[in-house]
Amino acid sequence: MKRIEILNNGLDATTNLNECLQIDQEHLFRVVLTPFCNEQLLNKMLSDITVNNTSSGILSRMKIIGKVLADTFTGSKIEEDIYHYLSQHISDTVRGWACFLLAQKEPSLSLQELLIHIQSYAKDTHFGVREWAWMAVREKLSSDLTFSIQLLSTWIIDPNPFVRRFAVECLRPRGVWCKHITELKTHPEMALSLLEPLKNEPEKYVQDSVANWLNDASKTQPNWVSDLCSQWLSESDTAFTQRIVKKAMRTINKPKKEK
């Protein structure tokens, strides 16, 4: 069996982004959900996915599948069985669907409840699931930034670097593949309580997220980022802080093109 067939049939996890992008999610959906659905319900769900898929982007498909799953099974007798099955599946794409199902359950989970449930995905062993985790909840978190930042303040001191990284990545002003958070582009200081404790972060995975957050902000508030980086170096002139600052300042320090 070819590698792509293995992935499309949910028999293994992806090993890189290219594999993730190649998966036929509709085929995988049929394979994964067949044990739980009769043919009529399965065809309806697939039809809803196709009708609502106005974009060919992978994030759009993930959201739509999560919404269809949430609409179909929330409140049903097999809701817990479906969720457990998805959350434990070997396919990282399927575990990603579980993230989006959580974020779109109705009646909605509170922000606090949502973060409690999503944390297991935030520290998943697979890089893809960790990305789907923050993408799934970003919109809801950005709808109440003050409270979200307050809730995430405990995550940035968590012993698990994946959890610390999630706390920063989920509210990047210009998140990858995601709608920008205008309020943080204009007022990045709102999230300082999430960034400040990580200025001397030892893990490169988390360092990169902090640096990318500040680089995002530097495109709209360069003076604020420059001043903060100078302050961090004066307070913590370690190799960790130096690496963060260098990456954070890359747009500011980029040579200007001659006219």
mmCIF file of N, CA and C in Angstrom, residues 56 148 208 219 231 257-258:
data_model
loop_
_atom_site.group_PDB
_atom_site.id
_atom_site.type_symbol
_atom_site.label_atom_id
_atom_site.label_comp_id
_atom_site.label_asym_id
_atom_site.label_seq_id
_atom_site.Cartn_x
_atom_site.Cartn_y
_atom_site.Cartn_z
ATOM 1 N N SER A 56 -10.567 25.903 -0.469
ATOM 2 C CA SER A 56 -9.824 24.651 -0.597
ATOM 3 C C SER A 56 -8.732 24.536 0.461
ATOM 4 N N SER A 148 -8.906 35.778 28.359
ATOM 5 C CA SER A 148 -8.079 34.700 27.804
ATOM 6 C C SER A 148 -6.644 34.817 28.278
ATOM 7 N N ASP A 208 11.148 30.351 19.862
ATOM 8 C CA ASP A 208 10.723 30.731 18.513
ATOM 9 C C ASP A 208 9.323 31.342 18.524
ATOM 10 N N LYS A 219 5.686 44.755 13.202
ATOM 11 C CA LYS A 219 5.239 45.263 11.905
ATOM 12 C C LYS A 219 4.235 46.404 12.050
ATOM 13 N N GLN A 231 15.124 46.316 26.826
ATOM 14 C CA GLN A 231 14.910 46.122 28.261
ATOM 15 C C GLN A 231 15.242 44.692 28.666
ATOM 16 N N LYS A 257 15.392 48.505 1.375
ATOM 17 C CA LYS A 257 15.741 48.497 -0.050
ATOM 18 C C LYS A 257 15.934 49.914 -0.555
ATOM 19 N N GLU A 258 16.958 50.093 -1.333
ATOM 20 C CA GLU A 258 17.193 51.412 -1.925
ATOM 21 C C GLU A 258 16.172 51.690 -3.011
#
